[in-house]
mmCIF file of C-alpha atoms and ligand atoms in Angstrom:
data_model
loop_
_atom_site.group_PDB
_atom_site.id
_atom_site.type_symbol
_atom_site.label_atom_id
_atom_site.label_comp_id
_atom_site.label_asym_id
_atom_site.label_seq_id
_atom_site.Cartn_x
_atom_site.Cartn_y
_atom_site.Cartn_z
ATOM 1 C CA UNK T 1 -26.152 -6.511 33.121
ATOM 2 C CA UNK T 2 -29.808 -7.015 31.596
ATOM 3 C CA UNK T 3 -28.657 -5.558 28.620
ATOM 4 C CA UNK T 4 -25.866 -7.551 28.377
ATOM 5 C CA UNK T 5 -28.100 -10.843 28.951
ATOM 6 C CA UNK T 6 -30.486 -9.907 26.493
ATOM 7 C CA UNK T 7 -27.686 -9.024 23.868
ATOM 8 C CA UNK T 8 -25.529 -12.479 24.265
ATOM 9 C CA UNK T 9 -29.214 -14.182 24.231
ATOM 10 C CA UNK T 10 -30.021 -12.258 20.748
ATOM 11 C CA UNK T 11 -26.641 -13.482 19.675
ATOM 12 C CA UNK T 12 -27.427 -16.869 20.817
ATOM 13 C CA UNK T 13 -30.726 -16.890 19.004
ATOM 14 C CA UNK T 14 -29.188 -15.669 15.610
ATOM 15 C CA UNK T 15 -26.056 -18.486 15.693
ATOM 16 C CA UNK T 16 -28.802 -21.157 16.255
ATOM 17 C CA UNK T 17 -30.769 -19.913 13.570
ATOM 18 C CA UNK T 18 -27.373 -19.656 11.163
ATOM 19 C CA UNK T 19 -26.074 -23.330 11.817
ATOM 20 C CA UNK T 20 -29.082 -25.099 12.908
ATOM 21 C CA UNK T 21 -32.000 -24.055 10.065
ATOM 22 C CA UNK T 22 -31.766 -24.297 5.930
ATOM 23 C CA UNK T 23 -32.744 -20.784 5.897
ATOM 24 C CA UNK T 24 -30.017 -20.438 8.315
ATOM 25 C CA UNK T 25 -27.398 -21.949 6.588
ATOM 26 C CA UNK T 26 -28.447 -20.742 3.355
ATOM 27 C CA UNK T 27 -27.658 -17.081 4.527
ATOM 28 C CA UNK T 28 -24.555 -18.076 5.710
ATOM 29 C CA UNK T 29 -23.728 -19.445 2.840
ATOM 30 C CA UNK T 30 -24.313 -16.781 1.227
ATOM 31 C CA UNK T 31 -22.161 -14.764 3.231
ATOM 32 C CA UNK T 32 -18.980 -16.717 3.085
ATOM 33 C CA UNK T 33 -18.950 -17.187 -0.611
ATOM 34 C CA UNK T 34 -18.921 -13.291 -1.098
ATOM 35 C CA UNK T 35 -15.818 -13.537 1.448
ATOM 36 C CA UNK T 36 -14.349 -16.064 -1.399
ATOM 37 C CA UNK T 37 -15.359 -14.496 -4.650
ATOM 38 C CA UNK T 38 -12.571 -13.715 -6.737
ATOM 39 C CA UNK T 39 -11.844 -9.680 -6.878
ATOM 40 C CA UNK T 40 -11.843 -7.746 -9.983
ATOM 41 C CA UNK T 41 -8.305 -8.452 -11.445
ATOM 42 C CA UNK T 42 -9.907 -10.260 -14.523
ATOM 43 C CA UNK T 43 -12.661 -8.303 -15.063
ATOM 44 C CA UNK T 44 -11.282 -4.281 -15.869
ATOM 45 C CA UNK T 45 -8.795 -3.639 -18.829
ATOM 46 C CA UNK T 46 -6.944 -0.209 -17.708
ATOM 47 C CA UNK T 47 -4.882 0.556 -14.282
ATOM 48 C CA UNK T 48 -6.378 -0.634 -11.090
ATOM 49 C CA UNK T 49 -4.395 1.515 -8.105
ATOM 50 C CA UNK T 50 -5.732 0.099 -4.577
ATOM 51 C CA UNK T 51 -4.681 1.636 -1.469
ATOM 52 C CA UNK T 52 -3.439 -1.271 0.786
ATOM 53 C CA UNK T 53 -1.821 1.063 3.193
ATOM 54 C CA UNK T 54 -2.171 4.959 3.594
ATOM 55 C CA UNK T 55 -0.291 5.178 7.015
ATOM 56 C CA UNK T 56 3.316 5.918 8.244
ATOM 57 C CA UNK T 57 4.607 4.803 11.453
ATOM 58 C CA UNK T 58 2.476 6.592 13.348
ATOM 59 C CA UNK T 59 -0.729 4.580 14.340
ATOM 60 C CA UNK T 60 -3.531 5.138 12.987
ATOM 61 C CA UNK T 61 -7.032 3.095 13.568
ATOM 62 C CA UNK T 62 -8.054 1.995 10.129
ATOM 63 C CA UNK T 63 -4.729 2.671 8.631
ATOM 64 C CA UNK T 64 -2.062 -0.030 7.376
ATOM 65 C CA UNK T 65 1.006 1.449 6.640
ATOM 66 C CA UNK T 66 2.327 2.038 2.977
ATOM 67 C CA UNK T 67 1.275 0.035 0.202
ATOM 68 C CA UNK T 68 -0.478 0.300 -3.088
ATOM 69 C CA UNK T 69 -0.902 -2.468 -5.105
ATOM 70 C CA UNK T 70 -1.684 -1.612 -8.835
ATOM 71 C CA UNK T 71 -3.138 -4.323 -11.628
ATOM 72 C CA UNK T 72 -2.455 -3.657 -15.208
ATOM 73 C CA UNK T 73 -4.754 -5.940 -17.204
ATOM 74 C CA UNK T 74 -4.392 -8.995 -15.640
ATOM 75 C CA UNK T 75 -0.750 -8.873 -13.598
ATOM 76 C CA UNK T 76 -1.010 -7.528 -9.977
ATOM 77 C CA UNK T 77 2.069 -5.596 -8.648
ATOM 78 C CA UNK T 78 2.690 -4.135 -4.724
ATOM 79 C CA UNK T 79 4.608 -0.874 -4.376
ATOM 80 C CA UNK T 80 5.502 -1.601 -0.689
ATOM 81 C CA UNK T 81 3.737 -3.701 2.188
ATOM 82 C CA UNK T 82 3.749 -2.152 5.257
ATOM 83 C CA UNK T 83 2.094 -3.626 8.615
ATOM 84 C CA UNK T 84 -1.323 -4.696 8.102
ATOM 85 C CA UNK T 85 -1.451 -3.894 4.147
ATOM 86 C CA UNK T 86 -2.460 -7.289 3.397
ATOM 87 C CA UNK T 87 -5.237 -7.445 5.641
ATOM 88 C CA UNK T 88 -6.877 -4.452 3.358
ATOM 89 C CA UNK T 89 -6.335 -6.569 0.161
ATOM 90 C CA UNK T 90 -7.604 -9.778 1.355
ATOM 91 C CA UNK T 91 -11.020 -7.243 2.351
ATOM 92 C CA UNK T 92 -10.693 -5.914 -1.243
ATOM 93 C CA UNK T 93 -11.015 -9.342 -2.615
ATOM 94 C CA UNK T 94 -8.209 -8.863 -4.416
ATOM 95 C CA UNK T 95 -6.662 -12.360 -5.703
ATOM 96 C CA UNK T 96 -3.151 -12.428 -4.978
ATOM 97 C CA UNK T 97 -2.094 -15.474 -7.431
ATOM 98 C CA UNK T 98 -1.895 -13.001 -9.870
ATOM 99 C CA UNK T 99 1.090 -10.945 -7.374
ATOM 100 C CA UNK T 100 4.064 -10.482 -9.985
ATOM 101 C CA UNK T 101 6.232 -8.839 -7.360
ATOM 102 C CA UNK T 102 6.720 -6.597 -4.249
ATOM 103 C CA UNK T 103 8.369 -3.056 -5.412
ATOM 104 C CA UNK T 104 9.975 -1.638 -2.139
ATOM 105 C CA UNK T 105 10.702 1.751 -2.040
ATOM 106 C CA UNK T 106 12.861 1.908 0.196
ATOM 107 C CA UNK T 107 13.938 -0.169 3.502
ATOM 108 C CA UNK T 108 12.285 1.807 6.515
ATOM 109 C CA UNK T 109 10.250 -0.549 8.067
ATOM 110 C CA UNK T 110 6.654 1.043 7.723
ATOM 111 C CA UNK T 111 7.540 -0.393 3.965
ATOM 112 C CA UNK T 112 8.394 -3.780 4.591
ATOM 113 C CA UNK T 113 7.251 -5.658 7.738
ATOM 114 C CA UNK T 114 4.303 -6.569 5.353
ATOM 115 C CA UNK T 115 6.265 -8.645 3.173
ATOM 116 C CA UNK T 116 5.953 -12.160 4.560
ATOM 117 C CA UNK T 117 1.807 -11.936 4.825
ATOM 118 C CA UNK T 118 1.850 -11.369 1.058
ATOM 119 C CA UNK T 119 4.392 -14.078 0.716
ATOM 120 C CA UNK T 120 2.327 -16.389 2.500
ATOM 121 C CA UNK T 121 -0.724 -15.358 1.262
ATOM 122 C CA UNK T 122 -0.128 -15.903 -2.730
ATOM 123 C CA UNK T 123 1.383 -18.972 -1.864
ATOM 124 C CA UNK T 124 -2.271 -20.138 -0.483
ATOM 125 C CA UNK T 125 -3.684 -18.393 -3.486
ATOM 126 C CA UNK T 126 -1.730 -20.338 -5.905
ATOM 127 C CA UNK T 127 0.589 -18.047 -7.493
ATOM 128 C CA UNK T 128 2.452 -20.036 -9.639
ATOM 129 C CA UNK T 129 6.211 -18.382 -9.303
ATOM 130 C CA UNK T 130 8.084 -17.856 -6.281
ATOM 131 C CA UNK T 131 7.253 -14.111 -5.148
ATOM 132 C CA UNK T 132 10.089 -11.889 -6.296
ATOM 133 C CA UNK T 133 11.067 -8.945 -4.317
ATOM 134 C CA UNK T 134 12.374 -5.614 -6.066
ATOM 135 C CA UNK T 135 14.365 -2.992 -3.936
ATOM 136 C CA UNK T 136 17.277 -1.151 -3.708
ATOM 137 C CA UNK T 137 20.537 -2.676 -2.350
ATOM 138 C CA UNK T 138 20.075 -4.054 0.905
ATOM 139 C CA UNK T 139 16.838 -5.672 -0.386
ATOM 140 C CA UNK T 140 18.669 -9.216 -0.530
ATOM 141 C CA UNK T 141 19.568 -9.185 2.915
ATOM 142 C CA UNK T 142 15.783 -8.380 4.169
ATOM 143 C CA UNK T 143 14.558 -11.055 1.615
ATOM 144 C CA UNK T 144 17.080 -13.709 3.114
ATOM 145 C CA UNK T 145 16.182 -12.625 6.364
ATOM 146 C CA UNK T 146 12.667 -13.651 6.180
ATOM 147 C CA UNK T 147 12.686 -16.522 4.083
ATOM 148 C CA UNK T 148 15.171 -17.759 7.197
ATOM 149 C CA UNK T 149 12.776 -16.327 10.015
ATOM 150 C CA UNK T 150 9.602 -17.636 8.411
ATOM 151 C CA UNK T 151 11.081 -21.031 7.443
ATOM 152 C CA UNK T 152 9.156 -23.324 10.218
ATOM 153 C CA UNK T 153 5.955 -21.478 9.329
ATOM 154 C CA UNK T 154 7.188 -22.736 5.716
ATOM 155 C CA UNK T 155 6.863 -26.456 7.075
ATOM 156 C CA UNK T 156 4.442 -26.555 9.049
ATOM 157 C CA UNK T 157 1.984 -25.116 5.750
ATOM 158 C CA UNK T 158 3.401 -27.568 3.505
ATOM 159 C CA UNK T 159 2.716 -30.487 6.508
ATOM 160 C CA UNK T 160 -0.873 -29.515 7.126
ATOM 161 C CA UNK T 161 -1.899 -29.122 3.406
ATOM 162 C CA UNK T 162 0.691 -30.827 1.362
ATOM 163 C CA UNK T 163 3.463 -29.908 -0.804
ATOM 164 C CA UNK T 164 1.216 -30.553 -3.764
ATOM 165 C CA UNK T 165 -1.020 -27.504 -2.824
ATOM 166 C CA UNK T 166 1.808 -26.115 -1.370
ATOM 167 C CA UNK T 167 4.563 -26.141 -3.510
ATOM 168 C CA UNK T 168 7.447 -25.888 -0.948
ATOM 169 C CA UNK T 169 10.078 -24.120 -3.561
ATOM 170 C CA UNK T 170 7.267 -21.196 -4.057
ATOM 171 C CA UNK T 171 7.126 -20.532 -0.471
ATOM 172 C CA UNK T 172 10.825 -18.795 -0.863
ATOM 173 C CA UNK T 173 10.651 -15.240 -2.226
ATOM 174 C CA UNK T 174 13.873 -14.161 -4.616
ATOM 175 C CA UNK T 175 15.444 -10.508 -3.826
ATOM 176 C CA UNK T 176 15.868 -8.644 -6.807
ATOM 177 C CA UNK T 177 18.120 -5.469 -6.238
ATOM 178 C CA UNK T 178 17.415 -2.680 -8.781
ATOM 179 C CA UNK T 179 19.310 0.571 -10.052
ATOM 180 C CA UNK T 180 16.472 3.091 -11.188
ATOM 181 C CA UNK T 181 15.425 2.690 -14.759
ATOM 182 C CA UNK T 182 12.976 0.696 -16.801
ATOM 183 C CA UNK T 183 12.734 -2.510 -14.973
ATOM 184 C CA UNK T 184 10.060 -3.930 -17.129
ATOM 185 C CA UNK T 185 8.334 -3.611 -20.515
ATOM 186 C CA UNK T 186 5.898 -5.910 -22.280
ATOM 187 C CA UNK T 187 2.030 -6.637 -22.336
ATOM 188 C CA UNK T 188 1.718 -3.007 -22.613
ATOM 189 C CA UNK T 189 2.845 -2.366 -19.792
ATOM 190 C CA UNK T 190 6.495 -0.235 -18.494
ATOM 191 C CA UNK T 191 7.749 0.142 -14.923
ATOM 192 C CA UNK T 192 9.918 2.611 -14.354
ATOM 193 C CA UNK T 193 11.673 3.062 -11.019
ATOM 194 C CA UNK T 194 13.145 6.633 -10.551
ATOM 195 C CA UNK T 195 15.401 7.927 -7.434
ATOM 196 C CA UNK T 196 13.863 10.341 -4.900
ATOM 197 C CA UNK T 197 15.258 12.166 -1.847
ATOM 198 C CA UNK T 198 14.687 10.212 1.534
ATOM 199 C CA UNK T 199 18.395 10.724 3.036
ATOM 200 C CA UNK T 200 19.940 9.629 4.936
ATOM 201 C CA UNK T 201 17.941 6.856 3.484
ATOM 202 C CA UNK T 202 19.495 5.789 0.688
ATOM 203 C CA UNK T 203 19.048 4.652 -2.058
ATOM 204 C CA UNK T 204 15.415 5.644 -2.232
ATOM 205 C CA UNK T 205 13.387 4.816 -5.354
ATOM 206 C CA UNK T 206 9.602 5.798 -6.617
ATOM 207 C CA UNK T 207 7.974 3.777 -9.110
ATOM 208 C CA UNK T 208 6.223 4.825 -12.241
ATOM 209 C CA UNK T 209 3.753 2.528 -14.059
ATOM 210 C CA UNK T 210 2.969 3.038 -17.564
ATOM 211 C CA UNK T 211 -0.104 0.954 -19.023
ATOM 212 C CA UNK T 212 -1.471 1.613 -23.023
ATOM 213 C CA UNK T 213 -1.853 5.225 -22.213
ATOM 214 C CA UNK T 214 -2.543 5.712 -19.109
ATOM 215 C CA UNK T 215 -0.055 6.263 -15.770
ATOM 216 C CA UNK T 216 0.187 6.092 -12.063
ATOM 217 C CA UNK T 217 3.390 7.323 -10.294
ATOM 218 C CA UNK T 218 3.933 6.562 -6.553
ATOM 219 C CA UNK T 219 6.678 8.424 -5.189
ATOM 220 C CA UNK T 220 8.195 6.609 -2.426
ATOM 221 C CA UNK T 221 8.655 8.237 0.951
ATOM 222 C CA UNK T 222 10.522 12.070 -0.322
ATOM 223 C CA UNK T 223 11.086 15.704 -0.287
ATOM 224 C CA UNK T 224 9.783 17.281 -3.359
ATOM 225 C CA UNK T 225 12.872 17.123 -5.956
ATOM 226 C CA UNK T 226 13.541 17.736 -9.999
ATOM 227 C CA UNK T 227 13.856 14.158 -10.006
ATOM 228 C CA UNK T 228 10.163 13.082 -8.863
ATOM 229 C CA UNK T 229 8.731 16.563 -11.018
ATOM 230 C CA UNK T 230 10.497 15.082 -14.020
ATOM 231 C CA UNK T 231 9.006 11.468 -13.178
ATOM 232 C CA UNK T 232 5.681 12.600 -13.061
ATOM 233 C CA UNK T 233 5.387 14.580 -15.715
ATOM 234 C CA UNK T 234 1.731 14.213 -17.252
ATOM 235 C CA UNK T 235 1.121 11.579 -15.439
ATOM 236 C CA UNK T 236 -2.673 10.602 -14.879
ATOM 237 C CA UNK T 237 -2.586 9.912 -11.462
ATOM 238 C CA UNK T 238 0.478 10.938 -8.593
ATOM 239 C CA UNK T 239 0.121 9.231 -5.282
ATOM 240 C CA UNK T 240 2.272 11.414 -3.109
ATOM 241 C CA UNK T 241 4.173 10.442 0.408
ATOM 242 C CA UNK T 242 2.858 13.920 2.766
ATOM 243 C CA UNK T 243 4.006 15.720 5.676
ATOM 244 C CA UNK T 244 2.288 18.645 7.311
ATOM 245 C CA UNK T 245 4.836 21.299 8.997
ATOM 246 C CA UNK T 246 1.809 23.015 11.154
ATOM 247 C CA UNK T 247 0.467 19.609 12.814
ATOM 248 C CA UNK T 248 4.074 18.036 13.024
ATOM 249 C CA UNK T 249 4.866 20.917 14.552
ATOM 250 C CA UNK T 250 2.095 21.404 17.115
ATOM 251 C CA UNK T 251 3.095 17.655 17.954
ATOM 252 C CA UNK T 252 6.707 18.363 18.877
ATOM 253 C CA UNK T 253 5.284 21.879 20.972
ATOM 254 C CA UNK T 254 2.939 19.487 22.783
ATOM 255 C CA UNK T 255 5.808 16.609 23.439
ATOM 256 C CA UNK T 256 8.481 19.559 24.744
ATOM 257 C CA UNK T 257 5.287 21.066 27.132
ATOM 258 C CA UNK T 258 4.272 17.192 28.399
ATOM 259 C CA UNK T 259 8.214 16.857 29.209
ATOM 260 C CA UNK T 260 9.134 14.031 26.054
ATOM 261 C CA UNK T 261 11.688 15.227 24.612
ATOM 262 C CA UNK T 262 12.103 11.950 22.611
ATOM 263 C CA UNK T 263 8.924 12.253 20.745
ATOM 264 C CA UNK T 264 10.089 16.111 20.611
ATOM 265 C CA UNK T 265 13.236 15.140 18.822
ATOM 266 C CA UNK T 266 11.779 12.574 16.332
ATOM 267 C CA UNK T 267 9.476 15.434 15.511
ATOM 268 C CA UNK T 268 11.853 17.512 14.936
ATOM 269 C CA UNK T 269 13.491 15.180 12.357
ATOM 270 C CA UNK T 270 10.699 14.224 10.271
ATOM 271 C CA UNK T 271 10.298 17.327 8.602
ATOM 272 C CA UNK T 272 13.365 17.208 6.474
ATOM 273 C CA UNK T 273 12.454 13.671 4.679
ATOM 274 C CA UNK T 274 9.226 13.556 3.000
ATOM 275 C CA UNK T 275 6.906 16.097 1.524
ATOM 276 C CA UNK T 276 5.405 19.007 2.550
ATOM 277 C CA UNK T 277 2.084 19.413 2.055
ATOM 278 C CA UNK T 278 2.550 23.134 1.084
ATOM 279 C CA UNK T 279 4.842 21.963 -1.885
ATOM 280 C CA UNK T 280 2.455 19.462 -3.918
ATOM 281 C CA UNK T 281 0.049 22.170 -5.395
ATOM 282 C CA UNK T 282 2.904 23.569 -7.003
ATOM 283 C CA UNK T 283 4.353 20.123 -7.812
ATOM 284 C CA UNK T 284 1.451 18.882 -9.691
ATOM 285 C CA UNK T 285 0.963 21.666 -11.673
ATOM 286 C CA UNK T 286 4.880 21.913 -13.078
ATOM 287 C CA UNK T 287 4.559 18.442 -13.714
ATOM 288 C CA UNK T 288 1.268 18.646 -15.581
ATOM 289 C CA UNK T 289 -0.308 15.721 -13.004
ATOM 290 C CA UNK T 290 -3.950 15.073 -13.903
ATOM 291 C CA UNK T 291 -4.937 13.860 -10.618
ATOM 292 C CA UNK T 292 -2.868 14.266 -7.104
ATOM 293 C CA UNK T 293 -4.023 11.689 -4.384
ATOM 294 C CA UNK T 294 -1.725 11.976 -0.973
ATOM 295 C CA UNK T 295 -1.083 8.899 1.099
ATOM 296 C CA UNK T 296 1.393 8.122 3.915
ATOM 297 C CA UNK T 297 0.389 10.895 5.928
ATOM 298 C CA UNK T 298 2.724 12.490 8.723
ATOM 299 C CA UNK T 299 0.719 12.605 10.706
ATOM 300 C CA UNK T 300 -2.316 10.804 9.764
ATOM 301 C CA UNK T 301 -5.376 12.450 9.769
ATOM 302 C CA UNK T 302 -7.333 11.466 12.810
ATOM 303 C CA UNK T 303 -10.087 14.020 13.025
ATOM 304 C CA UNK T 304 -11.672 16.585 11.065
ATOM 305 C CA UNK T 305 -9.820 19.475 12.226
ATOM 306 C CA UNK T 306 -6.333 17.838 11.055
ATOM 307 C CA UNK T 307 -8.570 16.621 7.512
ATOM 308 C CA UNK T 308 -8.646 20.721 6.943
ATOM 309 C CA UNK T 309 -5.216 21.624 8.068
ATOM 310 C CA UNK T 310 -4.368 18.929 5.695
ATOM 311 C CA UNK T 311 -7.162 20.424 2.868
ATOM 312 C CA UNK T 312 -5.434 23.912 3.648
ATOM 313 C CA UNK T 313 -2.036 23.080 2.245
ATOM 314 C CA UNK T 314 -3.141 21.123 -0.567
ATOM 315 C CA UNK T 315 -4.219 22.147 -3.980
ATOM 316 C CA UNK T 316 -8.677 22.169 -4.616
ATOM 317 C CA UNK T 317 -9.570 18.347 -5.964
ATOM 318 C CA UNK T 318 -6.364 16.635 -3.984
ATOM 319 C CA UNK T 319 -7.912 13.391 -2.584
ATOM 320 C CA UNK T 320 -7.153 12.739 0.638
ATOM 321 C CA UNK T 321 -6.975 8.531 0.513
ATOM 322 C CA UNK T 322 -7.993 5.970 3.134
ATOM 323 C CA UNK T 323 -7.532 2.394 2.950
ATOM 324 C CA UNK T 324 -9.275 0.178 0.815
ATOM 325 C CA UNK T 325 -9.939 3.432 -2.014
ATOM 326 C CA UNK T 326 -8.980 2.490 -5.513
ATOM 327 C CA UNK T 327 -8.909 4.424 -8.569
ATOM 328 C CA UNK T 328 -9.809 3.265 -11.782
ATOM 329 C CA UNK T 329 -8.605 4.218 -15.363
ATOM 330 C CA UNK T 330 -9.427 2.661 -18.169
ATOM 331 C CA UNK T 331 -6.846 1.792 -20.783
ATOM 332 C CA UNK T 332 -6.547 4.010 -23.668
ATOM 333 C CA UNK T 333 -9.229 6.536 -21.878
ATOM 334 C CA UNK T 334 -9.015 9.561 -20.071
ATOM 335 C CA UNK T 335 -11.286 8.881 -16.803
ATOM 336 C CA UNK T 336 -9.994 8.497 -13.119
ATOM 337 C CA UNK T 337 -12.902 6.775 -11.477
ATOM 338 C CA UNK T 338 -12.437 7.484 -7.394
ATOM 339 C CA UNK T 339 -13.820 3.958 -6.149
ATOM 340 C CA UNK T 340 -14.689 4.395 -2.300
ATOM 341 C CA UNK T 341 -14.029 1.922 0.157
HETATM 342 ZN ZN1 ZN Z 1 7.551 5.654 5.401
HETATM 343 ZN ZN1 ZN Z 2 10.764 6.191 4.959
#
């Protein structure tokens, strides 16, 4: 209990000092306009990848679930928003006004729940277009199913701050289904969407993202197939969905010996949908992939000891990504700068 006292009195001391001295306020001050500073959108010519989300389902502490949001020159894109993403970008500093659109991979919801935050967010931020949403088919009906479940939050924004910094009509995000092709080319910059093998998920799409000579592919939540080889061939940097078979494994022996034969089941499931870990070396090199970065782990890597079964299956030089990492390349070079939390 002492310790306690003295620690909420040490506390008390230091909030006096913040709001009741110049010095005090100064510092705090200080603090809250690095919270506001703008991020570095403007200020890097090249592909910016960020990892917004490196989880799955499966909890994680200090893991939002899938998202990387990429910035080529001075255009911001999201390739998925899982739960929590946006929390990691609003840490990042990165300035959402400049969010062209949400690319959803597919419709599981580790890829989606997300969504609305970034809607909301940009919207604050001033992005100047309503947010448009690309998917496969089914993404209208998730897209008109939020902008109906979030309309009071809608109104009661534009009541407390006023539909002139609000805009309401930019508070309504626009579904745009996609077939896999180029959806986009100008500024430099093509995007590419390419199908990839998450049945009974279907369809399932990766994106690719080419930006005056250099590329990033992110391939969705799949099994390794021709399809995502052929989509990242020499491409600069592949983030890669992962699954490893010896701790997904040791997770379904544990849930059959603790009597769960739900979890058992699930576990049981997983490992025909997304990519084993074993594959990628072999991956990467047919498709010529300078640089191989996993995310959305299954399972997540909680410890060291899964870190090295993970390490173990993977190719030397694979980076293993947490949230809030971003990689760097600058246009028309050939560095991949690895930009740690
Ligand atoms: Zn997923
Ligand atoms: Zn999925």
């Amino acid at each position: 209990m002492a310790v306690v006292g003295l620690v909420a009195l040490a506390a008390g001391a230091a909030a006096w000092y913040l709001v009741g001295t110049a010095s005090g306020r100064a510092v705090l001050l200080a603090r809250a306009a690095q919270a506001v500073a703008g991020g570095p959108v403007a200020e890097f010519d090249g592909l910016r990848v960020l990892l917004c989300g490196t989880g799955s389902p499966l909890a994680s502490p200090g893991r939002a679930q899938a998202c990387v949001a990429i910035t080529a020159g001075s255009s911001l894109y999201v390739v998925d928003a899982g739960a929590g993403s946006h929390a990691t970008m609003q840490l990042s500093r990165q300035p959402t006004r400049h969010l062209r659109a949400v690319l959803v991979t597919h419709l599981h919801t580790d890829h989606v729940t997300g969504i609305p935050d970034f809607n909301l967010m940009s919207w604050v931020d001033g992005r100047p277009a309503p947010l448009e949403v690309y998917g496969p088919a089914g993404v209208e009906r998730l897209v008109g199913g939020f902008n109906e479940a979030f309309a009071p939050d809608r109104s009661y924004r534009v009541a407390h701050h006023g539909a002139e910094l609000l805009p309401p009509e930019l508070g309504v995000m626009v579904a745009v289904p996609i077939e896999p092709g180029i959806l986009q080319e100008g500024d430099g910059l093509r995007i590419t969407a390419f199908t990839v093998d998450h049945a009974p998920v279907a369809p399932a799409f990766g994106y690719r993202f080419d930006y005056r000579g250099r590329s990033v592919v992110v391939s969705g939540d799949t099994v390794v197939t021709e399809g995502l080889e052929q989509a990242a061939t020499d491409a600069d940097l592949l983030l890669q969905d992962v699954l490893s078979l010896p701790l997904v494994r040791a997770v379904e022996e544990a849930a059959l010996a603790a009597d769960r034969p739900r979890v058992a089941k699930i576990f049981a499931d997983i490992p025909s949908y997304h990519a084993h870990a074993s594959e990628l070396g072999a991956l990467a090199e047919r498709a010529g992939v300078r640089m191989l970065a996993v995310y959305h782990f299954v399972p997540p890597p909680r410890n060291a000891v899964m870190e090295m079964v993970y390490r173990s299956e993977l190719p030397d030089g694979t980076i293993l990504t947490r949230d809030g990492m971003a990689f760097e390349l600058p246009a028309d070079g050939t560095d991949i700068r690895v930009v740690e939390p």
